[in-house]
Short mmCIF file of N, CA and C in Angstrom, two decimals:
data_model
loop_
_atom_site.label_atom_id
_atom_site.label_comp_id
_atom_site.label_asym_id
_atom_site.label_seq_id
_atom_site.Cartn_x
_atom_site.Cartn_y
_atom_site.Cartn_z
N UNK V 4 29.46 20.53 -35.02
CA UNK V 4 30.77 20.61 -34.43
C UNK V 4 31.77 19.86 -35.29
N UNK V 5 32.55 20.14 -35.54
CA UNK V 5 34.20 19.94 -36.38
C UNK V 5 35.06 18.61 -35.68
N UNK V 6 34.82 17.55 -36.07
CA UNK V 6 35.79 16.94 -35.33
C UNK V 6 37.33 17.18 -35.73
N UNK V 7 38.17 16.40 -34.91
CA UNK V 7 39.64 16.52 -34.43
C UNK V 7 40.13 15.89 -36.00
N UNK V 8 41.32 16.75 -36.68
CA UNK V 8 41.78 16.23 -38.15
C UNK V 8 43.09 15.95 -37.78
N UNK V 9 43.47 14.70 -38.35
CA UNK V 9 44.73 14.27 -38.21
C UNK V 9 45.45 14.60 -39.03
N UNK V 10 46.82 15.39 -38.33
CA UNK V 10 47.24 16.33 -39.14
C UNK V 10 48.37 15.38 -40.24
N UNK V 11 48.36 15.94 -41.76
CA UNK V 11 49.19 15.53 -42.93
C UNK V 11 50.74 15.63 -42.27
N UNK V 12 51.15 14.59 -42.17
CA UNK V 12 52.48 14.42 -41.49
C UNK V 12 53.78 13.54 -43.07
N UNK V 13 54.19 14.70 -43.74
CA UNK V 13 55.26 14.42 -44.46
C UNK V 13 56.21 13.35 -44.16
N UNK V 14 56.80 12.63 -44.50
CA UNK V 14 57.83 12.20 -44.54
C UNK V 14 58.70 11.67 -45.57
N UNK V 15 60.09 11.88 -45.74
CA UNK V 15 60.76 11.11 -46.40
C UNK V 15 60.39 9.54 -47.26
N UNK V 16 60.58 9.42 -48.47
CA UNK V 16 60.00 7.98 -48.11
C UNK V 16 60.37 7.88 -50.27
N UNK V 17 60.52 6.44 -49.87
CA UNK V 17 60.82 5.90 -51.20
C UNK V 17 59.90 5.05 -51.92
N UNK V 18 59.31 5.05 -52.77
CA UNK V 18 58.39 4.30 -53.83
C UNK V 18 59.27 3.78 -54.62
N UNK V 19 58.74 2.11 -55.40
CA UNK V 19 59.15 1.77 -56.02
C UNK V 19 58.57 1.08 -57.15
N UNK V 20 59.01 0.93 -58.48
CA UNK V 20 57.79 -0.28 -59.50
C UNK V 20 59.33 -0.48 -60.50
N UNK V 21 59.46 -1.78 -59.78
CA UNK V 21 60.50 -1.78 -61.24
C UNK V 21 61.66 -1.36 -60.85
N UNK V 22 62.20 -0.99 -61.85
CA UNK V 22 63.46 -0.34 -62.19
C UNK V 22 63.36 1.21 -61.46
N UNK V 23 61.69 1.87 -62.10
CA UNK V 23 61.40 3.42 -61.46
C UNK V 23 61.43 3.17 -59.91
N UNK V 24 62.41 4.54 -59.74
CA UNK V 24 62.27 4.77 -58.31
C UNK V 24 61.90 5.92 -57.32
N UNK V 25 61.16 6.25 -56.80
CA UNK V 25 60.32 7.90 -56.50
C UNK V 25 61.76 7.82 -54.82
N UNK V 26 62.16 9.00 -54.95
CA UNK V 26 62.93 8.78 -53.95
C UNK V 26 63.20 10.60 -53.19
N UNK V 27 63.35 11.32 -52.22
CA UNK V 27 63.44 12.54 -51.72
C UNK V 27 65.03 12.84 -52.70
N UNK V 28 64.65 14.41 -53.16
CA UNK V 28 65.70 14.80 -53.52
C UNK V 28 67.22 14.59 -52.89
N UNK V 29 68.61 15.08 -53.93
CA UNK V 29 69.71 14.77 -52.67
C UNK V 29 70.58 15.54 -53.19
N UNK V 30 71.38 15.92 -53.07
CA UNK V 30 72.71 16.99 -53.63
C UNK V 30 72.88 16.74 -54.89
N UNK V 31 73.63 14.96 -54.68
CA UNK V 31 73.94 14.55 -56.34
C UNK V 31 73.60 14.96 -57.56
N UNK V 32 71.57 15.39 -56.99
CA UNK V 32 70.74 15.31 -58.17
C UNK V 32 70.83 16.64 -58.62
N UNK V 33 71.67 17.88 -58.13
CA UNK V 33 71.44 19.25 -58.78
C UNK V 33 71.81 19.49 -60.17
N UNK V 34 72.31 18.56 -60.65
CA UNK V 34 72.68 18.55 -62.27
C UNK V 34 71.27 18.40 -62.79
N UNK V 35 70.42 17.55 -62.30
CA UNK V 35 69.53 17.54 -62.81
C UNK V 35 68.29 18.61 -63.07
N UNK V 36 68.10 19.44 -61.78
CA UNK V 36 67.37 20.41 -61.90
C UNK V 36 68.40 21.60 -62.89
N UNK V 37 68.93 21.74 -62.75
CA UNK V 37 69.81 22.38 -63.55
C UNK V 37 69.46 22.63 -65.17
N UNK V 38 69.28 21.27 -65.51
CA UNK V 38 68.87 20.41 -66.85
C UNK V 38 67.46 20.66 -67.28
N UNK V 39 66.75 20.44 -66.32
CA UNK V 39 65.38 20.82 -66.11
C UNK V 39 64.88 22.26 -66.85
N UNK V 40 65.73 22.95 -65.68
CA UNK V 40 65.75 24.87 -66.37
C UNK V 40 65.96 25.11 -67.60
N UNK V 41 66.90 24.51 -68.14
CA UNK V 41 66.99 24.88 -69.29
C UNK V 41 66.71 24.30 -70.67
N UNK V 42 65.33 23.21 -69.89
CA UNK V 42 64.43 22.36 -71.34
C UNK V 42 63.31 23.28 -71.56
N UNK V 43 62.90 23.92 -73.15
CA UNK V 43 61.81 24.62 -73.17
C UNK V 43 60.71 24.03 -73.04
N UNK V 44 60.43 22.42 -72.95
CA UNK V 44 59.39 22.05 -72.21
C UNK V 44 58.83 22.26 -71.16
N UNK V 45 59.66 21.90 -70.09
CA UNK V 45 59.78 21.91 -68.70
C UNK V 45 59.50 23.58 -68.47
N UNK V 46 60.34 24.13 -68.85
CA UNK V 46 60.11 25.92 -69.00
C UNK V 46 58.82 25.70 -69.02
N UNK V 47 58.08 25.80 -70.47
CA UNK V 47 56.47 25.98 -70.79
C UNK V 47 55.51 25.51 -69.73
N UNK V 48 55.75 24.34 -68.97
CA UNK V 48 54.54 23.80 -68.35
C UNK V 48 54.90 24.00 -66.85
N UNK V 49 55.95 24.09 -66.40
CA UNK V 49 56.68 23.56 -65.04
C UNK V 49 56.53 25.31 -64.70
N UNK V 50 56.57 25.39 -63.10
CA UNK V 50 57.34 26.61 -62.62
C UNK V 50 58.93 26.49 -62.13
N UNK V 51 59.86 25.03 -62.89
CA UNK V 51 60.95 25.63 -62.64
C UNK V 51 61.15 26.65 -63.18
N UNK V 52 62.25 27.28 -62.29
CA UNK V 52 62.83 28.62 -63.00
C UNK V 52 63.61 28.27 -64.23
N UNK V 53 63.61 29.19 -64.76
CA UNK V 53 64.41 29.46 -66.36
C UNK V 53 66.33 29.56 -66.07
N UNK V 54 66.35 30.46 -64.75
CA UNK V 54 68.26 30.64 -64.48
C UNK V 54 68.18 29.62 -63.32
N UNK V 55 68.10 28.44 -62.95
CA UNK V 55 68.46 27.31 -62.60
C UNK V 55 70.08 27.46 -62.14
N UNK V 56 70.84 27.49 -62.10
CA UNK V 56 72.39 27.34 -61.45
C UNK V 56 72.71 26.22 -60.43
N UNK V 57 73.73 25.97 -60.24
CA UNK V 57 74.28 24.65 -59.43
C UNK V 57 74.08 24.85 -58.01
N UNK V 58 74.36 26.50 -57.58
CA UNK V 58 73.84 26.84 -56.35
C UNK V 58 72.14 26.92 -56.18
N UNK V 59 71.75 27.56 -56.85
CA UNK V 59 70.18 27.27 -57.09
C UNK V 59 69.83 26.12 -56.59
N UNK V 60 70.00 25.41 -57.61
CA UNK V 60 69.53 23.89 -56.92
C UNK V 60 69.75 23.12 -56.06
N UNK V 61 70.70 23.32 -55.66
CA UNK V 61 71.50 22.85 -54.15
C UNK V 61 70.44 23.61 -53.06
N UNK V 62 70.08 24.99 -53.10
CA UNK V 62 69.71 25.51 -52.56
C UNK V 62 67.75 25.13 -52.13
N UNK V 63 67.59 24.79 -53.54
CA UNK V 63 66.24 24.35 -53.70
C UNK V 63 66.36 22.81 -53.20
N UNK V 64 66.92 22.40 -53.32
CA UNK V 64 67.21 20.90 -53.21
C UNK V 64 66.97 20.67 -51.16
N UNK V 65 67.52 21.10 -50.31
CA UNK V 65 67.84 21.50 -49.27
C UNK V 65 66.67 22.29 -48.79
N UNK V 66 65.38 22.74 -49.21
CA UNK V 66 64.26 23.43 -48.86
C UNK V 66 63.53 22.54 -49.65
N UNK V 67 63.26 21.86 -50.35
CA UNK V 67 62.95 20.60 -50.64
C UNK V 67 62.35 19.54 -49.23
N UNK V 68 63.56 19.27 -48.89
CA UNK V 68 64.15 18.51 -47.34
C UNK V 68 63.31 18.80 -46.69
N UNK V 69 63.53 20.45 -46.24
CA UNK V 69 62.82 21.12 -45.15
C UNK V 69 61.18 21.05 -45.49
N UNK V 70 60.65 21.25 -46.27
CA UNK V 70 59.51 21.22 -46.83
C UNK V 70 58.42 19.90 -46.47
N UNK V 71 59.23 18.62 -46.35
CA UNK V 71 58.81 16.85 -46.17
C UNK V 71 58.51 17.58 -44.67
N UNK V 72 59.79 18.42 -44.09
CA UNK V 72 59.42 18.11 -42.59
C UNK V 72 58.54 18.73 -41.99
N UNK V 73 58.11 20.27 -42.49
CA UNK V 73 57.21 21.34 -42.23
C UNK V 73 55.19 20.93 -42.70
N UNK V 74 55.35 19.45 -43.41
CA UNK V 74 54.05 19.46 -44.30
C UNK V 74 54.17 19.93 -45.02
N UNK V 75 54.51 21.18 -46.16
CA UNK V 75 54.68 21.88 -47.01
C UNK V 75 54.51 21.01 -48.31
N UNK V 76 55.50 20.37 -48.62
CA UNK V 76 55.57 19.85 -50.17
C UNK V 76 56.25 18.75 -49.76
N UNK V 77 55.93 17.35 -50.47
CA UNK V 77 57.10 16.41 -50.88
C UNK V 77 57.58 16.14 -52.22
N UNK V 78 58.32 16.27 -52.72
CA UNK V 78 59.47 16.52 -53.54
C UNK V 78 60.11 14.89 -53.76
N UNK V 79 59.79 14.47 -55.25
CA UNK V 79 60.94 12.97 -54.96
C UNK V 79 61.29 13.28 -56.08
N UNK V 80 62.53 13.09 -56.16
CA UNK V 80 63.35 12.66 -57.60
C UNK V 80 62.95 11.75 -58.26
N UNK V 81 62.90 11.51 -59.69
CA UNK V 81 62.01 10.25 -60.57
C UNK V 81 63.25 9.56 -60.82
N UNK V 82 63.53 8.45 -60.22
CA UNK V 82 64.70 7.73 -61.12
C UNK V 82 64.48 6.22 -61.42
N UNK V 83 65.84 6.41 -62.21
CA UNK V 83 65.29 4.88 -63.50
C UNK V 83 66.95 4.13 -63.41
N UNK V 84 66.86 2.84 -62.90
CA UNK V 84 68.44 2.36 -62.69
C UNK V 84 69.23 3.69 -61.83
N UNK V 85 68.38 4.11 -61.05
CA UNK V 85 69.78 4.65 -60.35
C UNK V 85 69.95 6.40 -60.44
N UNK V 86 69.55 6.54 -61.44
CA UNK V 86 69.42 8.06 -62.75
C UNK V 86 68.46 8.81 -62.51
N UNK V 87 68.64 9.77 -62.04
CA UNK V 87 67.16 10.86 -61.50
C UNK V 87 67.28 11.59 -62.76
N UNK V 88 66.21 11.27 -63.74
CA UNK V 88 65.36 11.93 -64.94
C UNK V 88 64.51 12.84 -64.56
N UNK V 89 64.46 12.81 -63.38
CA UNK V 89 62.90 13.36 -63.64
C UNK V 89 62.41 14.14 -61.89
N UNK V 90 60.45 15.05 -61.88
CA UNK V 90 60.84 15.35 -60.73
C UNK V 90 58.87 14.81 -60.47
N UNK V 91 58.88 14.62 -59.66
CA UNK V 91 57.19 14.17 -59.22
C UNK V 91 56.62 14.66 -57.95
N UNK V 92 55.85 14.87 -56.91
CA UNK V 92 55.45 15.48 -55.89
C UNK V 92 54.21 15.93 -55.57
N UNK V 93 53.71 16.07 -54.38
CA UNK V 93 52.71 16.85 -53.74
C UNK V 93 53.24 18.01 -53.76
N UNK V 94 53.19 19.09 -54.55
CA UNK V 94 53.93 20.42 -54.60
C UNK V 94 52.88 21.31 -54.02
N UNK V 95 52.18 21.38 -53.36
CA UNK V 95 51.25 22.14 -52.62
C UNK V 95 50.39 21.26 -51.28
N UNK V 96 50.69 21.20 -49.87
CA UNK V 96 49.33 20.49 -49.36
C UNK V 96 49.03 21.37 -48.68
N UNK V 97 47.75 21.45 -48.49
CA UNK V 97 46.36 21.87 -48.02
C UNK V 97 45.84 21.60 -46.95
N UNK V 98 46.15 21.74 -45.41
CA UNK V 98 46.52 20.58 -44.80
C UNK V 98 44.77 20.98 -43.98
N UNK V 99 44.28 22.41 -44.58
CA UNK V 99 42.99 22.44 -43.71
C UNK V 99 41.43 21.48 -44.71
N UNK V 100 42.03 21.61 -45.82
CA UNK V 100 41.00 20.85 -46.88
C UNK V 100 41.35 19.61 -47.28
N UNK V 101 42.69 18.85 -46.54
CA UNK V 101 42.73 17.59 -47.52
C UNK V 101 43.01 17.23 -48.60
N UNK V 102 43.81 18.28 -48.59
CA UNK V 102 44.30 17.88 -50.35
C UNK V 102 45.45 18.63 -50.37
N UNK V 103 46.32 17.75 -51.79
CA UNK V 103 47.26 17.84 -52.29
C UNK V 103 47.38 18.58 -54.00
N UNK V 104 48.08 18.96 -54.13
CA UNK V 104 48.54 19.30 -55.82
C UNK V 104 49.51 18.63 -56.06
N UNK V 105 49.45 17.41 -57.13
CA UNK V 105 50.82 16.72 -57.58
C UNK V 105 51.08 17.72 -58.93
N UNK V 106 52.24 17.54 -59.07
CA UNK V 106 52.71 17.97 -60.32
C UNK V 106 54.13 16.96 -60.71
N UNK V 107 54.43 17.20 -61.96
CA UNK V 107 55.73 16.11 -62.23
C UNK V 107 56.49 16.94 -63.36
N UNK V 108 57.77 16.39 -63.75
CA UNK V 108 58.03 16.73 -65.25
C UNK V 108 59.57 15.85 -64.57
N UNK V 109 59.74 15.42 -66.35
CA UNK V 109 60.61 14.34 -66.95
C UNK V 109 61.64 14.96 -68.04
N UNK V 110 62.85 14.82 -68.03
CA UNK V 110 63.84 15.21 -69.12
C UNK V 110 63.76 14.92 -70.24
N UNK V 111 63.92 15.39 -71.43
CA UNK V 111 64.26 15.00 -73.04
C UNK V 111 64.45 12.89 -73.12
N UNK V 112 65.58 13.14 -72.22
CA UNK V 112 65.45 11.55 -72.99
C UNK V 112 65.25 10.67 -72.01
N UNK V 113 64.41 10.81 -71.06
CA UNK V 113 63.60 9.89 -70.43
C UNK V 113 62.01 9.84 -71.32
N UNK V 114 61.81 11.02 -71.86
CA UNK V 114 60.63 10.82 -71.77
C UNK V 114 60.03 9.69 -73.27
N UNK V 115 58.52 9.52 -73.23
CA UNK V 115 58.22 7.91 -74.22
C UNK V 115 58.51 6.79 -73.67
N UNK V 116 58.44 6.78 -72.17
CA UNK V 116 58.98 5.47 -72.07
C UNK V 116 57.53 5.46 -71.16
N UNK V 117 56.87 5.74 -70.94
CA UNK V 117 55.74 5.75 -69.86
C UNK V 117 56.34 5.61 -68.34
N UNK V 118 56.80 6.67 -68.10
CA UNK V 118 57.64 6.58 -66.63
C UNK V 118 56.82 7.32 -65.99
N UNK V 119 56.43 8.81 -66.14
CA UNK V 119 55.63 9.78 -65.74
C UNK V 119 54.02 8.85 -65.85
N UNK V 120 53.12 8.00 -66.34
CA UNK V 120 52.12 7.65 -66.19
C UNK V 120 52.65 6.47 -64.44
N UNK V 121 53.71 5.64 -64.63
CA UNK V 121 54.34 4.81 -63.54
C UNK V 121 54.15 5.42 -62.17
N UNK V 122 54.60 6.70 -62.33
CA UNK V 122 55.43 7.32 -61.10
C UNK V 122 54.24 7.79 -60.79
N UNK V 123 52.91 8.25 -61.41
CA UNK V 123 51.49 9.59 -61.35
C UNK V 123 50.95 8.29 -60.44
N UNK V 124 50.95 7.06 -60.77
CA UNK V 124 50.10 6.29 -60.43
C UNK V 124 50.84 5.69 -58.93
N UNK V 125 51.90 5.30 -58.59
CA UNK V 125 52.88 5.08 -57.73
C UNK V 125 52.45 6.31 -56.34
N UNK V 126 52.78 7.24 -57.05
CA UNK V 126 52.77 8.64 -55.63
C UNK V 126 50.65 8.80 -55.39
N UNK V 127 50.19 8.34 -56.33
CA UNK V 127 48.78 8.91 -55.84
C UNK V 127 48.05 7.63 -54.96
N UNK V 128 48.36 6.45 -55.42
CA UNK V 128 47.90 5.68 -54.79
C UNK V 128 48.67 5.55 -53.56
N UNK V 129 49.89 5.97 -52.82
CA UNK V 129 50.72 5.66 -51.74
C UNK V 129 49.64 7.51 -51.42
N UNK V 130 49.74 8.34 -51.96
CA UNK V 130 49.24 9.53 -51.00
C UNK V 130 47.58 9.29 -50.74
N UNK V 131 46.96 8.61 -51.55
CA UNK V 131 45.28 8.16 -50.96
C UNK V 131 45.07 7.32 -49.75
N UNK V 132 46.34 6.47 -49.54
CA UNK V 132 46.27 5.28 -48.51
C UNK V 132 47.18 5.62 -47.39
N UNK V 133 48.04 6.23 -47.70
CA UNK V 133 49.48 6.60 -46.56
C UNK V 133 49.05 7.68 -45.45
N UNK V 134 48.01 9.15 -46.43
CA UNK V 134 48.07 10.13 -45.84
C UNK V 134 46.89 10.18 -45.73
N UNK V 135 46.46 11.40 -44.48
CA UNK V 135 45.12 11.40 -44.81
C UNK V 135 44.37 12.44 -45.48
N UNK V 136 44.57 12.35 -46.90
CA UNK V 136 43.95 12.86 -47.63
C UNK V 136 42.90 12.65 -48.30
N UNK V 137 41.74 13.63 -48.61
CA UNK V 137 40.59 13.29 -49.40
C UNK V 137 40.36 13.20 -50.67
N UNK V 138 41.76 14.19 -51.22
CA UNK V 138 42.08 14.24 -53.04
C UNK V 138 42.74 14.89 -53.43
N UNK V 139 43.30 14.72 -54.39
CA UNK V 139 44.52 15.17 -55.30
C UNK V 139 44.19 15.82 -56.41
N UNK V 140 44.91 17.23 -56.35
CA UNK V 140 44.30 18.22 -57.84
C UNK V 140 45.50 17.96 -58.37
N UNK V 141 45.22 17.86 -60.02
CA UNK V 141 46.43 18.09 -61.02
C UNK V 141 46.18 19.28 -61.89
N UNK V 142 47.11 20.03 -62.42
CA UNK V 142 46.34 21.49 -63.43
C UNK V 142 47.37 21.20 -64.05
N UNK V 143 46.95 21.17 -65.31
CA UNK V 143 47.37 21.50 -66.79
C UNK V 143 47.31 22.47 -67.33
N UNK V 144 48.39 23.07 -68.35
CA UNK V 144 47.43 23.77 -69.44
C UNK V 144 46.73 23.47 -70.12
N UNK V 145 46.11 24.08 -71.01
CA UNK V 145 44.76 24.35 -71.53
C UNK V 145 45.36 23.48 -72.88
N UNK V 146 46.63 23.28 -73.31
CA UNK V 146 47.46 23.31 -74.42
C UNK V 146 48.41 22.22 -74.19
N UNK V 147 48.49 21.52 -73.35
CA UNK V 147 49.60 20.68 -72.64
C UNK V 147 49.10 19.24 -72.76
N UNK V 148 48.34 18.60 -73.94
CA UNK V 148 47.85 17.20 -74.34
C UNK V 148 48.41 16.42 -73.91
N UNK V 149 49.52 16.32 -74.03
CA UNK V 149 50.59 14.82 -73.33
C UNK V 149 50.18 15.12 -71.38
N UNK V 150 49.87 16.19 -70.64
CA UNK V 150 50.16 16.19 -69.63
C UNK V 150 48.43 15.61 -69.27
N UNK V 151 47.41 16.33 -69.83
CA UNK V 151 46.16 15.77 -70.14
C UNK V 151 45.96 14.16 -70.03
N UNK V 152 46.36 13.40 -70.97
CA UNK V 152 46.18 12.37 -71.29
C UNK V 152 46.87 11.51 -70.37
N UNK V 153 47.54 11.99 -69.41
CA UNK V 153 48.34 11.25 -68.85
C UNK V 153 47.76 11.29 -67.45
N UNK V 154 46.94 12.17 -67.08
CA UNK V 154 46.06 12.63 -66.18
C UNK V 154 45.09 11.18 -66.30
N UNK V 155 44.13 11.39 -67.51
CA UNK V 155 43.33 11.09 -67.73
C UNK V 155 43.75 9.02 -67.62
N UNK V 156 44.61 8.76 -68.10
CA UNK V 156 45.33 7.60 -67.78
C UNK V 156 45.48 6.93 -66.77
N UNK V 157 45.65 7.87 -65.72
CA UNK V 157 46.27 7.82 -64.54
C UNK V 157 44.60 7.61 -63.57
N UNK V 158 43.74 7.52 -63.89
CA UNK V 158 42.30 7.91 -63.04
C UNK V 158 42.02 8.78 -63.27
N UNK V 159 42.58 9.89 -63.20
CA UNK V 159 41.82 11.58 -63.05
C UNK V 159 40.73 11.48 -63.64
N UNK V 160 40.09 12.98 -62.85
CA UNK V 160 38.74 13.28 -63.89
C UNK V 160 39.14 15.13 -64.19
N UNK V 161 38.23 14.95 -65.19
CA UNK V 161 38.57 16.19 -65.42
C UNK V 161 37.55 17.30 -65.34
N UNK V 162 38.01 18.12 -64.78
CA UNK V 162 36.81 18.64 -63.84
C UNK V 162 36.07 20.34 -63.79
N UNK V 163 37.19 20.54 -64.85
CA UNK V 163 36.92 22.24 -65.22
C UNK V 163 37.66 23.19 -65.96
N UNK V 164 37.58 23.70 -66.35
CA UNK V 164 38.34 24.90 -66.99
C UNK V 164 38.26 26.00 -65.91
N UNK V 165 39.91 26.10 -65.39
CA UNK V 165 40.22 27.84 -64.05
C UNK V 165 40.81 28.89 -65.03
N UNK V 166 39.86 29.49 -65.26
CA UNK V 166 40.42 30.77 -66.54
C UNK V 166 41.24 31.88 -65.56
N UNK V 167 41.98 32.66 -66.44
CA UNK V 167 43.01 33.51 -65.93
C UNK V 167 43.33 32.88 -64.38
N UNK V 168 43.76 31.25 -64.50
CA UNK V 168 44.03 30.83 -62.95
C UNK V 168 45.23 30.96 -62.12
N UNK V 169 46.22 31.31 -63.26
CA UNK V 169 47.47 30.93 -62.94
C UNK V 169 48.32 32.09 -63.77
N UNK V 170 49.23 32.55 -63.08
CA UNK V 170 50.86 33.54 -63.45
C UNK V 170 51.62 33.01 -64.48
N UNK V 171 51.66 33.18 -65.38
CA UNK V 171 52.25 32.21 -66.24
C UNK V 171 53.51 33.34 -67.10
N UNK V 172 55.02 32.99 -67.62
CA UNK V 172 55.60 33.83 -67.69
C UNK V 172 54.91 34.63 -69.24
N UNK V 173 54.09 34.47 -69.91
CA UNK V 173 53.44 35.23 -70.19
C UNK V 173 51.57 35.94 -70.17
N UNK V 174 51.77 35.85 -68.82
CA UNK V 174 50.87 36.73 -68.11
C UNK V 174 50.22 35.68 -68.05
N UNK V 175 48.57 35.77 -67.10
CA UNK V 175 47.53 34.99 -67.18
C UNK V 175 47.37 33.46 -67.80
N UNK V 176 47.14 32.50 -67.12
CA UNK V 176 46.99 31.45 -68.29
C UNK V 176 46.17 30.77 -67.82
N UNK V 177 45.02 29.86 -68.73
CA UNK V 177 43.63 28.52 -67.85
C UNK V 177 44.44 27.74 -68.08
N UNK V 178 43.93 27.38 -66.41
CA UNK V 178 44.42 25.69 -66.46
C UNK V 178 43.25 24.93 -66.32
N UNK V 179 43.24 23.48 -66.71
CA UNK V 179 42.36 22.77 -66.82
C UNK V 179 42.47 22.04 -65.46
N UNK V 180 41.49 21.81 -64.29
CA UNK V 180 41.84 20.70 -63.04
C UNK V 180 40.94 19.18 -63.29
N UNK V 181 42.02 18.68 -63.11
CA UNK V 181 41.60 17.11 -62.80
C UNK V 181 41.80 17.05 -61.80
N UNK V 182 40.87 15.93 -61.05
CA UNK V 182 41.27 15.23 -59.22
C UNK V 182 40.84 13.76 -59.48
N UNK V 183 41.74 13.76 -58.53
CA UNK V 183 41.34 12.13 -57.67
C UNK V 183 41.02 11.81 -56.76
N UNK V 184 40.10 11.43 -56.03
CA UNK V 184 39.44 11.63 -54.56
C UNK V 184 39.62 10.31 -53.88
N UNK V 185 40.36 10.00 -52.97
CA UNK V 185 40.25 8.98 -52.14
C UNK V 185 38.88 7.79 -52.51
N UNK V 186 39.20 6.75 -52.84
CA UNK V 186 38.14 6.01 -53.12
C UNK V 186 37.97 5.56 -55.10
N UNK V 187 38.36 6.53 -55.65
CA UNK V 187 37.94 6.74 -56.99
C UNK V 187 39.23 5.26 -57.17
N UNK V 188 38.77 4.62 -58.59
CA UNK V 188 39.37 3.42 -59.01
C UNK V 188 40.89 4.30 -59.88
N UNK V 189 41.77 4.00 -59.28
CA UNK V 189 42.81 4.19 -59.93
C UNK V 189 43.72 3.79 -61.05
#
């Protein structure tokens, strides 16, 4: 028999280390996704969209919101003094298996500063202890070393090659999954 699961209850909520600050998206920040769209980094690895617009993101920004409140996704802006660089999150939960998908990505000139290893380690250890989750998948590409290593930095393990796993804007692409399981040394 199945016992009773306490259900993943989102909320709003601010992390901090430092100067970095993990915080729920907000209007202000639509310049930033904006910015986002149109880095061919972020393009290559991220599913932001490529036509990004001011309404776009306002729009995404605002289902964002809704998303903390539904369980769906939490969404924080990465910021540094104040400055949202960047984007970090549970972008998928799972609420019948216990698990989450974080994903992140950081602008041109935030990035080298080790903010994205800060923030990976900040949101996973507050989602192992806060929520009740059993573990956290991260997917990379197959090709995406800096996102790898930063995994691997961060605790992850790495745990497989998912061939043709993922839609990628040119067709099919493996991603590699790492997790972190409640308990594992972070």
């Amino acid at each position: 028999m199945h016992g009773v699961r306490e259900n993943i209850e989102l909320r709003p909520v601010v992390l901090q280390d430092g100067e970095l600050v993990l915080r729920p998206w907000q209007a202000d920040d639509a310049d930033v996704r904006v910015r986002a769209g149109r880095d061919p980094e972020i393009r290559q690895w991220t599913s932001v969209p490529r036509d990004v617009d001011h309404e776009s993101a306002l729009e995404w920004i605002s289902w964002s919101q809704l998303a903390i409140a539904t369980g769906e996704a939490l969404y924080l802006a990465l910021t540094v003094d104040g400055r949202c660089v960047g984007s970090i999150g549970l972008i998928e939960v799972h609420q019948d298996h216990r698990r989450a998908e974080i994903g992140y990505w950081l602008l041109p000139e935030a990035r080298g500063r080790g903010l994205v290893p800060r923030a990976l380690r900040l949101l996973s250890a507050w989602s192992l202890t806060e929520l009740p989750l059993a573990r956290l998948d991260l997917y990379t590409n197959t090709d995406n070393d800096a996102s790898m290593a930063v995994a691997l930095r961060c605790g992850y393990t790495r745990e497989g090659l998912l061939r043709a796993w993922h839609s990628g804007p040119d067709g099919q692409e493996d991603l590699v999954l790492f997790g972190l399981v409640r308990g594992d040394a972070a």
